[in-house]
Short mmCIF file of C-alpha atoms and ligand atoms in Angstrom, two decimals:
data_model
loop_
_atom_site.label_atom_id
_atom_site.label_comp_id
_atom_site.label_asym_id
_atom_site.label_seq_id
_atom_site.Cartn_x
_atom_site.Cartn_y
_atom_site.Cartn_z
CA UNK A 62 -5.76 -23.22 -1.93
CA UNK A 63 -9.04 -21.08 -1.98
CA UNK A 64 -11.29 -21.05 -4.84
CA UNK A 65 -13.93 -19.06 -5.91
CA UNK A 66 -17.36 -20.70 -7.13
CA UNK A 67 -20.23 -19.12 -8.86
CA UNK A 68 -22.82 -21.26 -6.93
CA UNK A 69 -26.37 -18.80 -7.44
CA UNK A 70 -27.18 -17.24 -10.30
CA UNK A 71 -28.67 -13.59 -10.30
CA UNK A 72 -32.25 -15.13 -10.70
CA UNK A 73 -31.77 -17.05 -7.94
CA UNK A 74 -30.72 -14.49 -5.83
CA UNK A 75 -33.12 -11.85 -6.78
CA UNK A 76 -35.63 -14.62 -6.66
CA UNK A 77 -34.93 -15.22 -2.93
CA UNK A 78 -34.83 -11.72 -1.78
CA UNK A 79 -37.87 -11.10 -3.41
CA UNK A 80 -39.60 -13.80 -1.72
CA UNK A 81 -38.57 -12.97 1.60
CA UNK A 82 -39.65 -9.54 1.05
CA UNK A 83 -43.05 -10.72 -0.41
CA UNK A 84 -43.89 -13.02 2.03
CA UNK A 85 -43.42 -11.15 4.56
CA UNK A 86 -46.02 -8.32 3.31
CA UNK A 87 -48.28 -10.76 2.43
CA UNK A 88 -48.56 -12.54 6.33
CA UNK A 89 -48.39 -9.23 7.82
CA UNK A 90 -51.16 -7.63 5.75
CA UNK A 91 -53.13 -10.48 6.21
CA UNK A 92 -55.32 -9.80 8.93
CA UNK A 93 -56.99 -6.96 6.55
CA UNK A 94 -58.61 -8.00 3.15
CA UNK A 95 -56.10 -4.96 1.81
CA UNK A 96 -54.79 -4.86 -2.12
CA UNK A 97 -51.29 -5.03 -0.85
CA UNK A 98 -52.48 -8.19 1.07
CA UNK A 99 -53.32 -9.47 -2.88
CA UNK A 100 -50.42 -7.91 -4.95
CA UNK A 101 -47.96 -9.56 -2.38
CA UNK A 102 -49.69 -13.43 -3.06
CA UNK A 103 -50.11 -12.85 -6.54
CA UNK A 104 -46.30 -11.99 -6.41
CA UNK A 105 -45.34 -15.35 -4.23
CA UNK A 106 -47.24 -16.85 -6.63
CA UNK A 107 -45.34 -15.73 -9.40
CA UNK A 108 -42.40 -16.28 -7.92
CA UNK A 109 -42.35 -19.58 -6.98
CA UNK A 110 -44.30 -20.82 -10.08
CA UNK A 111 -40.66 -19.29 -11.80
CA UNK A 112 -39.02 -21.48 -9.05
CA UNK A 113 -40.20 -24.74 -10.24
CA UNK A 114 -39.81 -23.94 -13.85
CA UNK A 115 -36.16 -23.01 -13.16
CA UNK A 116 -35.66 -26.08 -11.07
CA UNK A 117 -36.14 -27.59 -14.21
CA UNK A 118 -34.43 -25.69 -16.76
CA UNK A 119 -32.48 -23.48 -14.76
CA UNK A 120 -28.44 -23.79 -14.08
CA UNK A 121 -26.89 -26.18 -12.37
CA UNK A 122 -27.09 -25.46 -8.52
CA UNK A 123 -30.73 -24.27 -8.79
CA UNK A 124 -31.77 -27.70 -10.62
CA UNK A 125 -33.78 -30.15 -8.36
CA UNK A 126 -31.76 -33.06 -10.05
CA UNK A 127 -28.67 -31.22 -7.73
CA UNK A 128 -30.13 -31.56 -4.61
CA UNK A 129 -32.99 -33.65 -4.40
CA UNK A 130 -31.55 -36.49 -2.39
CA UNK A 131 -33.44 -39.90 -1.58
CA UNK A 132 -34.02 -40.21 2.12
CA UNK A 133 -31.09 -42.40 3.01
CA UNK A 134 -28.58 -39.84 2.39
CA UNK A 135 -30.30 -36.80 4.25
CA UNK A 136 -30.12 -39.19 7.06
CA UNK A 137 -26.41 -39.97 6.60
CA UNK A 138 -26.12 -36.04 5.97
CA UNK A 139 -27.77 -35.03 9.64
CA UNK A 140 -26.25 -37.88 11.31
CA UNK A 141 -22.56 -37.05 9.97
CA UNK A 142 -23.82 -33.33 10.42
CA UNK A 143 -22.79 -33.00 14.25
CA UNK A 144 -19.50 -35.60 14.05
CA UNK A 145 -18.27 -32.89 11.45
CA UNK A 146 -17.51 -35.58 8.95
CA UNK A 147 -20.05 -34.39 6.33
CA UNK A 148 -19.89 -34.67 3.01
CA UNK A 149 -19.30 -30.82 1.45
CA UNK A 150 -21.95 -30.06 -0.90
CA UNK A 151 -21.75 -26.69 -3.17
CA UNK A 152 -25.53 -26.21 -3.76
CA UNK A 153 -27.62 -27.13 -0.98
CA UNK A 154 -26.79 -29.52 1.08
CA UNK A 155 -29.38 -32.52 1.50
CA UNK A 156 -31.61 -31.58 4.15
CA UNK A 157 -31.53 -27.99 2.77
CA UNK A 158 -32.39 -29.43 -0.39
CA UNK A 159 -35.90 -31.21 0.71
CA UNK A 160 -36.11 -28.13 2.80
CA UNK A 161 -36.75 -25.61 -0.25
CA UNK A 162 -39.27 -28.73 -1.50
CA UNK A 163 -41.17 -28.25 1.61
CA UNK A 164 -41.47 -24.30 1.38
CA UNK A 165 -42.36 -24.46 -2.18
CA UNK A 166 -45.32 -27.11 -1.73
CA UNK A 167 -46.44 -24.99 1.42
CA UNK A 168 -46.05 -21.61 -0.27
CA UNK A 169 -48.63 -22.85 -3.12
CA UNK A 170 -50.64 -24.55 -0.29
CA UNK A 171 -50.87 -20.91 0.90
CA UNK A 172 -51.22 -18.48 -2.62
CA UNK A 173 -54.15 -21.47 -3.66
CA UNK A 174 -56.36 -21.28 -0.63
CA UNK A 175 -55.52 -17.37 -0.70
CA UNK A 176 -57.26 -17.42 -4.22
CA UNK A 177 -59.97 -19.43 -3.15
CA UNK A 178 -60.65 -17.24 -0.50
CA UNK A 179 -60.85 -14.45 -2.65
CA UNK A 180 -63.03 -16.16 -5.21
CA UNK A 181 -65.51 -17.18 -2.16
CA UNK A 182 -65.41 -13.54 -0.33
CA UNK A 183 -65.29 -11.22 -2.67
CA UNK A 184 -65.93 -12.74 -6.15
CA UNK A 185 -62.86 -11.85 -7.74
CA UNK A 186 -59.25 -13.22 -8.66
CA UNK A 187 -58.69 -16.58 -11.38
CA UNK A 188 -60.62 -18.66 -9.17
CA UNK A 189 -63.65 -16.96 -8.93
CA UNK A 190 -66.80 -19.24 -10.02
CA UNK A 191 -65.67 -22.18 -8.85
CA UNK A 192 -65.72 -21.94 -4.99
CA UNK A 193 -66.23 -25.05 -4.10
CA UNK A 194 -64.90 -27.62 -1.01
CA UNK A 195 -63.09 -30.44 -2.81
CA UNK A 196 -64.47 -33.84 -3.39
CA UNK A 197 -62.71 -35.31 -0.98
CA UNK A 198 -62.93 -33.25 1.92
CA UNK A 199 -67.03 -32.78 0.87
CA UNK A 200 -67.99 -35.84 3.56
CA UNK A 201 -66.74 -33.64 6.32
CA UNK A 202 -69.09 -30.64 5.04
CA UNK A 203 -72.13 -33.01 3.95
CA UNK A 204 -74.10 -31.08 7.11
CA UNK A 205 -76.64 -28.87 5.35
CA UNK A 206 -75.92 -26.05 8.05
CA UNK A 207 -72.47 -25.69 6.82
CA UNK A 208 -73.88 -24.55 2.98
CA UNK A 209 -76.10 -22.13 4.52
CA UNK A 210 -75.53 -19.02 2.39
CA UNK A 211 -74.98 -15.88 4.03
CA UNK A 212 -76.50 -12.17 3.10
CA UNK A 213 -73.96 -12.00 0.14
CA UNK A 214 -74.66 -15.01 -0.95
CA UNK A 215 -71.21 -16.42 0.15
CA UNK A 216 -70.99 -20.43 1.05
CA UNK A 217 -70.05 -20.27 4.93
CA UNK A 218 -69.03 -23.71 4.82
CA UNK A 219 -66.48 -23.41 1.83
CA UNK A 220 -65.44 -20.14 3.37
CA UNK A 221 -64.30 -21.78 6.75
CA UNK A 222 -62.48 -24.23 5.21
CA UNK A 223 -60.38 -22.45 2.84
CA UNK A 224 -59.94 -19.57 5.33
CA UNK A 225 -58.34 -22.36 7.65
CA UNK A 226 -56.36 -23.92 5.30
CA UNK A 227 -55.17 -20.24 4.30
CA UNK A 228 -54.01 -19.14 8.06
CA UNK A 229 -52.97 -22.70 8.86
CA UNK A 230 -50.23 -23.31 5.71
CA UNK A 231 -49.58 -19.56 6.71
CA UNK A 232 -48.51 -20.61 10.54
CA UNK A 233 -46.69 -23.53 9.20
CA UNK A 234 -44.46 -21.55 6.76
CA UNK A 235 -43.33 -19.48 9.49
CA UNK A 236 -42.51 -22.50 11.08
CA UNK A 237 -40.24 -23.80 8.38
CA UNK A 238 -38.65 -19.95 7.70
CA UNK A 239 -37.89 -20.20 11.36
CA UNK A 240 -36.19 -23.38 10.58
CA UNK A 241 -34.68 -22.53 7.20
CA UNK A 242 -32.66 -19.35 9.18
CA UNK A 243 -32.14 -22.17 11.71
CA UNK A 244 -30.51 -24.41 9.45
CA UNK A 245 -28.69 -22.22 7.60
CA UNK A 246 -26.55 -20.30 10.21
CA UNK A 247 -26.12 -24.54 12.36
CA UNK A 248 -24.78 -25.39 9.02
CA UNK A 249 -22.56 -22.70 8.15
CA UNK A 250 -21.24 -22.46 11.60
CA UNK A 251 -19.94 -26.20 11.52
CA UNK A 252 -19.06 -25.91 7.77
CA UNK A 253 -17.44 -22.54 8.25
CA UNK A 254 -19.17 -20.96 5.53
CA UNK A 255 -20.64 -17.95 4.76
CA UNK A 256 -23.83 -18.86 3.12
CA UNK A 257 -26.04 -15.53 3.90
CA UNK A 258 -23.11 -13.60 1.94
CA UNK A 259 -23.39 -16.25 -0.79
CA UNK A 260 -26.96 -15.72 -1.02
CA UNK A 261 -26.24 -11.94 -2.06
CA UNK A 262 -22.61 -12.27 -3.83
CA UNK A 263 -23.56 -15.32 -5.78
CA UNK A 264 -20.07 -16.62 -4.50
CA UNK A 265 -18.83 -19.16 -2.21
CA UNK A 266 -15.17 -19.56 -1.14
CA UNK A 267 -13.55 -23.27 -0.81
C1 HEM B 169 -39.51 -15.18 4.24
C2 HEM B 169 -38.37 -15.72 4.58
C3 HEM B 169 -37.59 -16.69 3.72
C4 HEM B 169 -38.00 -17.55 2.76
C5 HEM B 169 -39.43 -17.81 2.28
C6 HEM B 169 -36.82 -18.22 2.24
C7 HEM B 169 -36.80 -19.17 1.24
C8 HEM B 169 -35.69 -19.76 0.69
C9 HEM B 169 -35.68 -20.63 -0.44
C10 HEM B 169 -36.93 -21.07 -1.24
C11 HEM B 169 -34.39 -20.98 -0.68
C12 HEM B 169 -33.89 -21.86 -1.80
C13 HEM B 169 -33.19 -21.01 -2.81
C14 HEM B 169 -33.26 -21.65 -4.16
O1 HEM B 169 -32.56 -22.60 -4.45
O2 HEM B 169 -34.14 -21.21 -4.89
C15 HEM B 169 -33.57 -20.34 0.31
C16 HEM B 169 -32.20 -20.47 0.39
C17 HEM B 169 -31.43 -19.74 1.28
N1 HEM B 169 -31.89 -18.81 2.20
FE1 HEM B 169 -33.78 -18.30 2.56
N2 HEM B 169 -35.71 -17.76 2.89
C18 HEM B 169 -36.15 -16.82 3.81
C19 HEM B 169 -35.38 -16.08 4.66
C20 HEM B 169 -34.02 -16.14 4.72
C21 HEM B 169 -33.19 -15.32 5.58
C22 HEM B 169 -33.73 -14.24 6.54
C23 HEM B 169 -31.91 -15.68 5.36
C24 HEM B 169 -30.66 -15.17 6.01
C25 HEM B 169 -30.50 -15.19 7.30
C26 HEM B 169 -31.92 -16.73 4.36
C27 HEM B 169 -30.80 -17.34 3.85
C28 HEM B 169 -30.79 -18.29 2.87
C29 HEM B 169 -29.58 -18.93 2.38
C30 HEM B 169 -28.16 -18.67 2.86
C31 HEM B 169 -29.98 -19.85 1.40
C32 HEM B 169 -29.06 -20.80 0.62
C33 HEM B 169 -28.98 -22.04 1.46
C34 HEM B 169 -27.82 -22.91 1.02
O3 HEM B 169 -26.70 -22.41 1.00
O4 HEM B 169 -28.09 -24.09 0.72
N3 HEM B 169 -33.21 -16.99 3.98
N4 HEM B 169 -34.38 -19.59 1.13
C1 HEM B 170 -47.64 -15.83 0.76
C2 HEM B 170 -48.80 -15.29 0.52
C3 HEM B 170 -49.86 -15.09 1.56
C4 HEM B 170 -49.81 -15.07 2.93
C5 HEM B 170 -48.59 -15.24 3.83
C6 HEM B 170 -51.15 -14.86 3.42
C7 HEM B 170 -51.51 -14.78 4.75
C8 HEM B 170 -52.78 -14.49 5.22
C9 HEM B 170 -53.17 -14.42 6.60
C10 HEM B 170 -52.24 -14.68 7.79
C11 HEM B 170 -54.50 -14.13 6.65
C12 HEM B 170 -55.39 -13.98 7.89
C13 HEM B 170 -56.10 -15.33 8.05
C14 HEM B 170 -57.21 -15.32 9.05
O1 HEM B 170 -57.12 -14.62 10.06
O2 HEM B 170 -58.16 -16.07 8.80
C15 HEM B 170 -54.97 -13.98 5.28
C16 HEM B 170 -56.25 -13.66 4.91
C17 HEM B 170 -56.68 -13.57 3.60
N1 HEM B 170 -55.93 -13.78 2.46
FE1 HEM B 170 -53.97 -14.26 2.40
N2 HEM B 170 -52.00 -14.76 2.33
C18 HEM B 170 -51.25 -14.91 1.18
C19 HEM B 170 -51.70 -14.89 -0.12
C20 HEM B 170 -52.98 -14.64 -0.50
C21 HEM B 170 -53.47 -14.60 -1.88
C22 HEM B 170 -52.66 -14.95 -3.14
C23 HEM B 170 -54.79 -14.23 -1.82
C24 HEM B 170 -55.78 -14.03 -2.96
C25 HEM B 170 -55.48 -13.49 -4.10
C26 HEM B 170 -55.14 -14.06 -0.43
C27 HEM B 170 -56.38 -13.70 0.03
C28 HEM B 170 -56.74 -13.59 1.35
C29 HEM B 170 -58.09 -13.24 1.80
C30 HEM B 170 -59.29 -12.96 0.90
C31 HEM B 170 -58.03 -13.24 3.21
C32 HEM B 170 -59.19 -12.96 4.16
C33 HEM B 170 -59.09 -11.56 4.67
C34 HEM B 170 -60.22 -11.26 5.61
O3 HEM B 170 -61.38 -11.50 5.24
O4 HEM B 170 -59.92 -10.79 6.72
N3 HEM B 170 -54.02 -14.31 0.35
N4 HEM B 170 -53.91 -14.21 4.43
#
């Protein structure tokens, strides 16, 4: 018999439509320092900083606790994946699970450097006075040309490296939406779900 289950709640859904709508402003304003270009970070930012708080305190499919699997089982889950013997998961499955890990960690890899680049170009945003190439990474920048200050007074060095890190994390997202949309119709197919309609109805059918 079929039964209905309330998997997402609204804030998850409106959360994830909102994200794909902000994200995608945000990379394809990004090749102009623009306002939009701003707005749309500060809103991914927002957004996924409500994420982690609700994968904390928020209901029980959007908790990490639900689908944060150790490593063993996402590789039982991909190996049983394509034998069709899979375990049925209502929430994400396992490798979806470590999936929305990885765009989360990326997408603040992204909003950060975005801020920092901000801070170093024009002087503005939360970040702003404090512009400078971690610690860690300082060894790699200890040649004197790389400080050289430009006519505004900007530090080239610390401006090249955020501004890679920026369009790098940006490339890589892509990568992993790419694979999310992958992974999300290969897994629906072969569990004969419809998880796009559950991300907008709230609602999956067993
Ligand atoms: C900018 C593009 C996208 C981003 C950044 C993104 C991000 C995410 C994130 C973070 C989640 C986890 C939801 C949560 O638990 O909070 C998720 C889930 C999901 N996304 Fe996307 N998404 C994108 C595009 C899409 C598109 C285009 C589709 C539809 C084809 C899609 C379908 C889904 C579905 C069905 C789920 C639930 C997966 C499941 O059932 O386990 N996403 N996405
Ligand atoms: C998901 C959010 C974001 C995406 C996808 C994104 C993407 C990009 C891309 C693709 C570029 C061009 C990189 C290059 O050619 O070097 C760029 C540039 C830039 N981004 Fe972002 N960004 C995001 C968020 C932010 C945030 C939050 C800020 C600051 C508040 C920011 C500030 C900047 C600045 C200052 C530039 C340099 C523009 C220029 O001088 O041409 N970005 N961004």
């Amino acid at each position: 018999m079929s039964k209905e289950i309330r998997v997402w709640d609204p804030l998850i859904r409106i959360f994830h439509w909102s994200l794909v709508l902000a994200f995608s402003i945000g990379y394809l304003s990004g090749d102009e320092e623009s306002n939009l270009h701003i707005y749309s970070g500060y809103a991914v930012l927002g957004l996924i900083t409500f994420r982690v708080l609700w994968g904390v305190v928020g209901t029980r499919y959007a908790r990490f606790s639900n689908f944060v699997h150790a490593p063993n089982i996402v590789i039982q889950h991909l190996k049983a994946l394509f034998k069709k013997e899979q375990k049925h998961y209502v929430g994400h499955n396992p490798a979806g699970g470590w999936m929305v890990v990885a765009m989360l960690i990326t997408l603040f890899v992204v909003t950060i450097s975005g801020l920092k680049l901000y801070a170093i170009e024009e002087g503005l945003g939360p970040l702003a006075g404090n512009s400078q190439v971690p610690l860690i990474m300082s060894s790699a920048y200890a040649d004197d040309d790389k400080h050289d200050k430009n006519e505004n007074g900007k530090d080239e060095g610390a401006e090249e490296f955020w501004e890679e890190i920026h369009e790098v994390s940006s490339d890589f997202m892509v990568l992993l939406i790419l694979l999310h949309i992958t992974g999300v119709i290969v897994s629906g197919r072969l569990q004969n779900e419809h998880l796009i309609k559950a991300m907008f109805t709230g609602k999956k059918i067993r």
